[in-house]
């Protein structure tokens, strides 16, 4: 507890207010590598790229913190299971006194083709149970084929083609997050979403 208080004071008195990046997913090996867990994968990819250790448990989340340049960053993977993600995200934001516009949530989105990303300023949850208290949207996984049950689709592991697209998208995500930390959300979203729009057109009718 004393360590957490010290870290909170250090981050909140930093030159820049920290960003909280939250990846949504389900804990446990059973869900690892499934479509529903791409939010966790985005956090892991970013943490690895920046040398940030995810070795702490804080507010019911696997947690890490560090700096990207001069920008302080908090990384979290709620361990509450997807539908209760707010039980972790809300207390984390409150603990570090962060407004909603400093919280970015990464999650699966069946409205986007597999491997396409979108950075959104705000918006509704769109029926996503893990997003009912958050306003940011990031990550596409594609729609279920035919009449396949959406729940079964979300908990399905990626095939080889989809896995390759997701791995590429994760690296694109890492780059846009670094851009966001230096340029801000508005400029980053405008630039990034234009690129992803053409990727969307190219991939929307391709199976994965």
mmCIF file of C-alpha atoms in Angstrom:
data_model
loop_
_atom_site.group_PDB
_atom_site.id
_atom_site.type_symbol
_atom_site.label_atom_id
_atom_site.label_comp_id
_atom_site.label_asym_id
_atom_site.label_seq_id
_atom_site.Cartn_x
_atom_site.Cartn_y
_atom_site.Cartn_z
ATOM 1 C CA UNK A 1 0.000 0.000 0.000
ATOM 2 C CA UNK A 2 2.801 2.432 0.776
ATOM 3 C CA UNK A 3 4.379 1.683 -2.589
ATOM 4 C CA UNK A 4 1.112 2.394 -4.377
ATOM 5 C CA UNK A 5 0.667 5.690 -2.557
ATOM 6 C CA UNK A 6 4.174 6.771 -3.471
ATOM 7 C CA UNK A 7 3.669 5.810 -7.103
ATOM 8 C CA UNK A 8 0.334 7.579 -7.269
ATOM 9 C CA UNK A 9 1.893 10.768 -5.926
ATOM 10 C CA UNK A 10 4.794 10.513 -8.375
ATOM 11 C CA UNK A 11 2.588 10.048 -11.418
ATOM 12 C CA UNK A 12 0.055 12.684 -10.460
ATOM 13 C CA UNK A 13 2.725 15.332 -9.938
ATOM 14 C CA UNK A 14 4.459 14.505 -13.223
ATOM 15 C CA UNK A 15 4.671 17.198 -15.889
ATOM 16 C CA UNK A 16 1.987 15.432 -17.925
ATOM 17 C CA UNK A 17 -1.096 13.763 -16.502
ATOM 18 C CA UNK A 18 -0.766 10.000 -17.026
ATOM 19 C CA UNK A 19 -2.714 7.961 -19.552
ATOM 20 C CA UNK A 20 -4.461 4.807 -18.382
ATOM 21 C CA UNK A 21 -4.481 2.101 -21.077
ATOM 22 C CA UNK A 22 -6.883 -0.739 -20.269
ATOM 23 C CA UNK A 23 -7.111 -3.975 -22.248
ATOM 24 C CA UNK A 24 -10.292 -6.007 -21.863
ATOM 25 C CA UNK A 25 -10.367 -9.782 -21.769
ATOM 26 C CA UNK A 26 -10.864 -12.834 -19.593
ATOM 27 C CA UNK A 27 -8.172 -14.261 -17.280
ATOM 28 C CA UNK A 28 -6.889 -17.811 -17.525
ATOM 29 C CA UNK A 29 -5.328 -20.073 -20.132
ATOM 30 C CA UNK A 30 -8.756 -21.138 -21.369
ATOM 31 C CA UNK A 31 -9.278 -17.723 -22.978
ATOM 32 C CA UNK A 32 -5.733 -17.023 -24.090
ATOM 33 C CA UNK A 33 -5.511 -16.487 -27.856
ATOM 34 C CA UNK A 34 -9.268 -16.035 -28.327
ATOM 35 C CA UNK A 35 -10.907 -13.177 -30.194
ATOM 36 C CA UNK A 36 -12.412 -11.829 -26.983
ATOM 37 C CA UNK A 37 -8.929 -11.331 -25.502
ATOM 38 C CA UNK A 38 -7.322 -9.060 -28.093
ATOM 39 C CA UNK A 39 -7.483 -6.212 -25.562
ATOM 40 C CA UNK A 40 -5.148 -8.150 -23.278
ATOM 41 C CA UNK A 41 -2.862 -8.828 -26.245
ATOM 42 C CA UNK A 42 -2.654 -5.123 -27.105
ATOM 43 C CA UNK A 43 -1.555 -4.293 -23.563
ATOM 44 C CA UNK A 44 1.038 -7.075 -23.619
ATOM 45 C CA UNK A 45 2.416 -5.958 -26.987
ATOM 46 C CA UNK A 46 2.704 -2.339 -25.872
ATOM 47 C CA UNK A 47 4.231 -3.251 -22.504
ATOM 48 C CA UNK A 48 6.827 -5.466 -24.171
ATOM 49 C CA UNK A 49 7.689 -2.815 -26.759
ATOM 50 C CA UNK A 50 8.319 -0.219 -24.050
ATOM 51 C CA UNK A 51 9.963 -2.463 -21.464
ATOM 52 C CA UNK A 52 7.151 -2.022 -18.950
ATOM 53 C CA UNK A 53 6.730 -4.913 -16.504
ATOM 54 C CA UNK A 54 3.195 -6.151 -15.882
ATOM 55 C CA UNK A 55 4.078 -7.670 -12.537
ATOM 56 C CA UNK A 56 1.727 -5.962 -10.076
ATOM 57 C CA UNK A 57 -1.883 -6.562 -9.059
ATOM 58 C CA UNK A 58 -3.766 -3.317 -8.454
ATOM 59 C CA UNK A 59 -7.531 -2.666 -8.305
ATOM 60 C CA UNK A 60 -8.296 -6.213 -9.492
ATOM 61 C CA UNK A 61 -6.020 -5.819 -12.524
ATOM 62 C CA UNK A 62 -2.657 -7.039 -13.691
ATOM 63 C CA UNK A 63 -0.886 -3.707 -13.685
ATOM 64 C CA UNK A 64 2.250 -1.957 -14.906
ATOM 65 C CA UNK A 65 3.495 1.597 -15.166
ATOM 66 C CA UNK A 66 6.293 3.471 -16.811
ATOM 67 C CA UNK A 67 7.219 6.344 -19.089
ATOM 68 C CA UNK A 68 7.253 6.605 -22.870
ATOM 69 C CA UNK A 69 9.549 9.533 -23.380
ATOM 70 C CA UNK A 70 8.254 12.054 -20.849
ATOM 71 C CA UNK A 71 4.703 10.679 -20.895
ATOM 72 C CA UNK A 72 3.650 8.627 -17.855
ATOM 73 C CA UNK A 73 1.606 5.542 -18.744
ATOM 74 C CA UNK A 74 -0.453 3.147 -16.637
ATOM 75 C CA UNK A 75 -1.293 -0.263 -18.132
ATOM 76 C CA UNK A 76 -4.023 -2.576 -16.856
ATOM 77 C CA UNK A 77 -5.616 -5.917 -17.678
ATOM 78 C CA UNK A 78 -8.705 -6.334 -15.441
ATOM 79 C CA UNK A 79 -8.925 -9.824 -13.957
ATOM 80 C CA UNK A 80 -12.628 -9.535 -13.163
ATOM 81 C CA UNK A 81 -13.770 -11.289 -16.359
ATOM 82 C CA UNK A 82 -14.994 -9.246 -19.286
ATOM 83 C CA UNK A 83 -18.488 -8.369 -18.103
ATOM 84 C CA UNK A 84 -17.204 -6.861 -14.843
ATOM 85 C CA UNK A 85 -14.283 -4.874 -16.283
ATOM 86 C CA UNK A 86 -15.631 -1.636 -14.815
ATOM 87 C CA UNK A 87 -15.027 -2.967 -11.299
ATOM 88 C CA UNK A 88 -11.336 -2.620 -12.050
ATOM 89 C CA UNK A 89 -11.201 0.249 -14.553
ATOM 90 C CA UNK A 90 -13.336 2.648 -12.510
ATOM 91 C CA UNK A 91 -11.332 2.320 -9.274
ATOM 92 C CA UNK A 92 -8.039 2.629 -11.181
ATOM 93 C CA UNK A 93 -9.132 5.895 -12.803
ATOM 94 C CA UNK A 94 -10.396 7.168 -9.451
ATOM 95 C CA UNK A 95 -7.214 6.147 -7.630
ATOM 96 C CA UNK A 96 -5.046 8.151 -10.021
ATOM 97 C CA UNK A 97 -7.643 10.961 -10.296
ATOM 98 C CA UNK A 98 -7.903 10.577 -14.069
ATOM 99 C CA UNK A 99 -10.735 12.075 -16.127
ATOM 100 C CA UNK A 100 -12.363 9.893 -18.765
ATOM 101 C CA UNK A 101 -10.407 11.595 -21.543
ATOM 102 C CA UNK A 102 -7.180 10.109 -20.149
ATOM 103 C CA UNK A 103 -8.510 6.527 -20.232
ATOM 104 C CA UNK A 104 -8.150 4.448 -23.394
ATOM 105 C CA UNK A 105 -9.786 1.030 -23.584
ATOM 106 C CA UNK A 106 -8.753 -1.720 -26.016
ATOM 107 C CA UNK A 107 -11.354 -4.335 -26.905
ATOM 108 C CA UNK A 108 -12.729 -6.669 -29.528
ATOM 109 C CA UNK A 109 -15.238 -5.289 -32.038
ATOM 110 C CA UNK A 110 -17.294 -7.517 -34.339
ATOM 111 C CA UNK A 111 -18.147 -4.466 -36.433
ATOM 112 C CA UNK A 112 -14.604 -4.338 -37.838
ATOM 113 C CA UNK A 113 -12.928 -6.882 -40.126
ATOM 114 C CA UNK A 114 -10.272 -9.061 -38.534
ATOM 115 C CA UNK A 115 -7.038 -7.094 -38.193
ATOM 116 C CA UNK A 116 -8.554 -3.613 -38.615
ATOM 117 C CA UNK A 117 -8.194 -1.096 -35.782
ATOM 118 C CA UNK A 118 -10.059 2.101 -34.970
ATOM 119 C CA UNK A 119 -9.193 4.855 -32.523
ATOM 120 C CA UNK A 120 -12.357 6.567 -31.362
ATOM 121 C CA UNK A 121 -12.723 9.732 -29.281
ATOM 122 C CA UNK A 122 -16.027 8.694 -27.779
ATOM 123 C CA UNK A 123 -19.094 6.590 -28.446
ATOM 124 C CA UNK A 124 -21.484 4.163 -26.818
ATOM 125 C CA UNK A 125 -20.824 0.625 -25.701
ATOM 126 C CA UNK A 126 -22.671 -0.843 -28.689
ATOM 127 C CA UNK A 127 -23.919 -3.764 -26.613
ATOM 128 C CA UNK A 128 -20.414 -4.747 -25.494
ATOM 129 C CA UNK A 129 -20.818 -5.802 -21.860
ATOM 130 C CA UNK A 130 -17.252 -4.882 -20.984
ATOM 131 C CA UNK A 131 -17.727 -1.335 -22.299
ATOM 132 C CA UNK A 132 -20.895 -0.128 -20.642
ATOM 133 C CA UNK A 133 -18.968 2.385 -18.542
ATOM 134 C CA UNK A 134 -16.261 3.379 -21.018
ATOM 135 C CA UNK A 135 -16.299 5.570 -24.110
ATOM 136 C CA UNK A 136 -13.254 4.590 -26.173
ATOM 137 C CA UNK A 137 -13.115 1.915 -28.839
ATOM 138 C CA UNK A 138 -10.099 0.078 -30.232
ATOM 139 C CA UNK A 139 -9.797 -3.206 -32.131
ATOM 140 C CA UNK A 140 -11.560 -5.235 -34.788
ATOM 141 C CA UNK A 141 -12.042 -9.018 -34.890
ATOM 142 C CA UNK A 142 -14.582 -9.514 -37.677
ATOM 143 C CA UNK A 143 -18.068 -11.031 -37.569
ATOM 144 C CA UNK A 144 -19.107 -14.666 -37.052
ATOM 145 C CA UNK A 145 -19.440 -16.696 -40.262
ATOM 146 C CA UNK A 146 -22.937 -17.714 -41.336
ATOM 147 C CA UNK A 147 -25.284 -18.318 -38.410
ATOM 148 C CA UNK A 148 -22.554 -18.986 -35.876
ATOM 149 C CA UNK A 149 -23.396 -17.941 -32.321
ATOM 150 C CA UNK A 150 -21.544 -14.664 -31.547
ATOM 151 C CA UNK A 151 -20.535 -15.900 -28.085
ATOM 152 C CA UNK A 152 -18.956 -19.046 -29.538
ATOM 153 C CA UNK A 153 -17.198 -16.907 -32.159
ATOM 154 C CA UNK A 154 -15.733 -14.554 -29.565
ATOM 155 C CA UNK A 155 -14.337 -17.433 -27.508
ATOM 156 C CA UNK A 156 -12.863 -19.142 -30.570
ATOM 157 C CA UNK A 157 -9.099 -19.108 -31.025
ATOM 158 C CA UNK A 158 -7.652 -17.436 -34.124
ATOM 159 C CA UNK A 159 -6.820 -19.544 -37.158
ATOM 160 C CA UNK A 160 -3.465 -19.014 -38.902
ATOM 161 C CA UNK A 161 -4.714 -16.300 -41.286
ATOM 162 C CA UNK A 162 -6.501 -14.363 -38.535
ATOM 163 C CA UNK A 163 -3.534 -14.761 -36.186
ATOM 164 C CA UNK A 164 -1.224 -13.177 -38.768
ATOM 165 C CA UNK A 165 -3.602 -10.246 -39.223
ATOM 166 C CA UNK A 166 -3.961 -9.712 -35.493
ATOM 167 C CA UNK A 167 -0.193 -9.811 -34.919
ATOM 168 C CA UNK A 168 0.254 -7.171 -37.629
ATOM 169 C CA UNK A 169 -2.541 -5.082 -36.109
ATOM 170 C CA UNK A 170 -0.959 -5.272 -32.654
ATOM 171 C CA UNK A 171 2.244 -3.742 -33.984
ATOM 172 C CA UNK A 172 0.213 -1.037 -35.743
ATOM 173 C CA UNK A 173 -1.482 -0.429 -32.405
ATOM 174 C CA UNK A 174 1.839 -0.038 -30.617
ATOM 175 C CA UNK A 175 2.920 2.595 -33.142
ATOM 176 C CA UNK A 176 -0.293 4.612 -32.903
ATOM 177 C CA UNK A 177 -0.135 4.555 -29.101
ATOM 178 C CA UNK A 178 3.355 6.028 -29.226
ATOM 179 C CA UNK A 179 2.024 8.663 -31.633
ATOM 180 C CA UNK A 180 -0.897 9.385 -29.294
ATOM 181 C CA UNK A 181 1.438 9.966 -26.370
ATOM 182 C CA UNK A 182 3.375 12.580 -28.305
ATOM 183 C CA UNK A 183 0.672 14.152 -30.508
ATOM 184 C CA UNK A 184 -2.541 13.655 -28.545
ATOM 185 C CA UNK A 185 -5.711 11.720 -29.293
ATOM 186 C CA UNK A 186 -7.358 13.989 -31.864
ATOM 187 C CA UNK A 187 -4.449 14.252 -34.272
ATOM 188 C CA UNK A 188 -3.511 10.596 -33.835
ATOM 189 C CA UNK A 189 -7.049 9.380 -34.487
ATOM 190 C CA UNK A 190 -7.411 11.481 -37.627
ATOM 191 C CA UNK A 191 -4.172 10.188 -39.108
ATOM 192 C CA UNK A 192 -4.533 6.576 -37.995
ATOM 193 C CA UNK A 193 -8.194 6.068 -38.868
ATOM 194 C CA UNK A 194 -7.605 7.273 -42.425
ATOM 195 C CA UNK A 195 -5.028 4.526 -42.902
ATOM 196 C CA UNK A 196 -7.283 1.927 -41.285
ATOM 197 C CA UNK A 197 -10.234 2.976 -43.452
ATOM 198 C CA UNK A 198 -8.476 1.722 -46.568
ATOM 199 C CA UNK A 199 -7.425 -1.429 -44.743
ATOM 200 C CA UNK A 200 -11.094 -1.937 -43.800
ATOM 201 C CA UNK A 201 -12.149 -1.730 -47.445
ATOM 202 C CA UNK A 202 -9.457 -4.201 -48.472
ATOM 203 C CA UNK A 203 -10.223 -6.789 -45.786
ATOM 204 C CA UNK A 204 -13.975 -6.523 -45.248
ATOM 205 C CA UNK A 205 -14.889 -9.298 -47.703
ATOM 206 C CA UNK A 206 -11.868 -11.509 -47.089
ATOM 207 C CA UNK A 207 -12.417 -14.543 -44.804
ATOM 208 C CA UNK A 208 -10.298 -15.028 -41.697
#
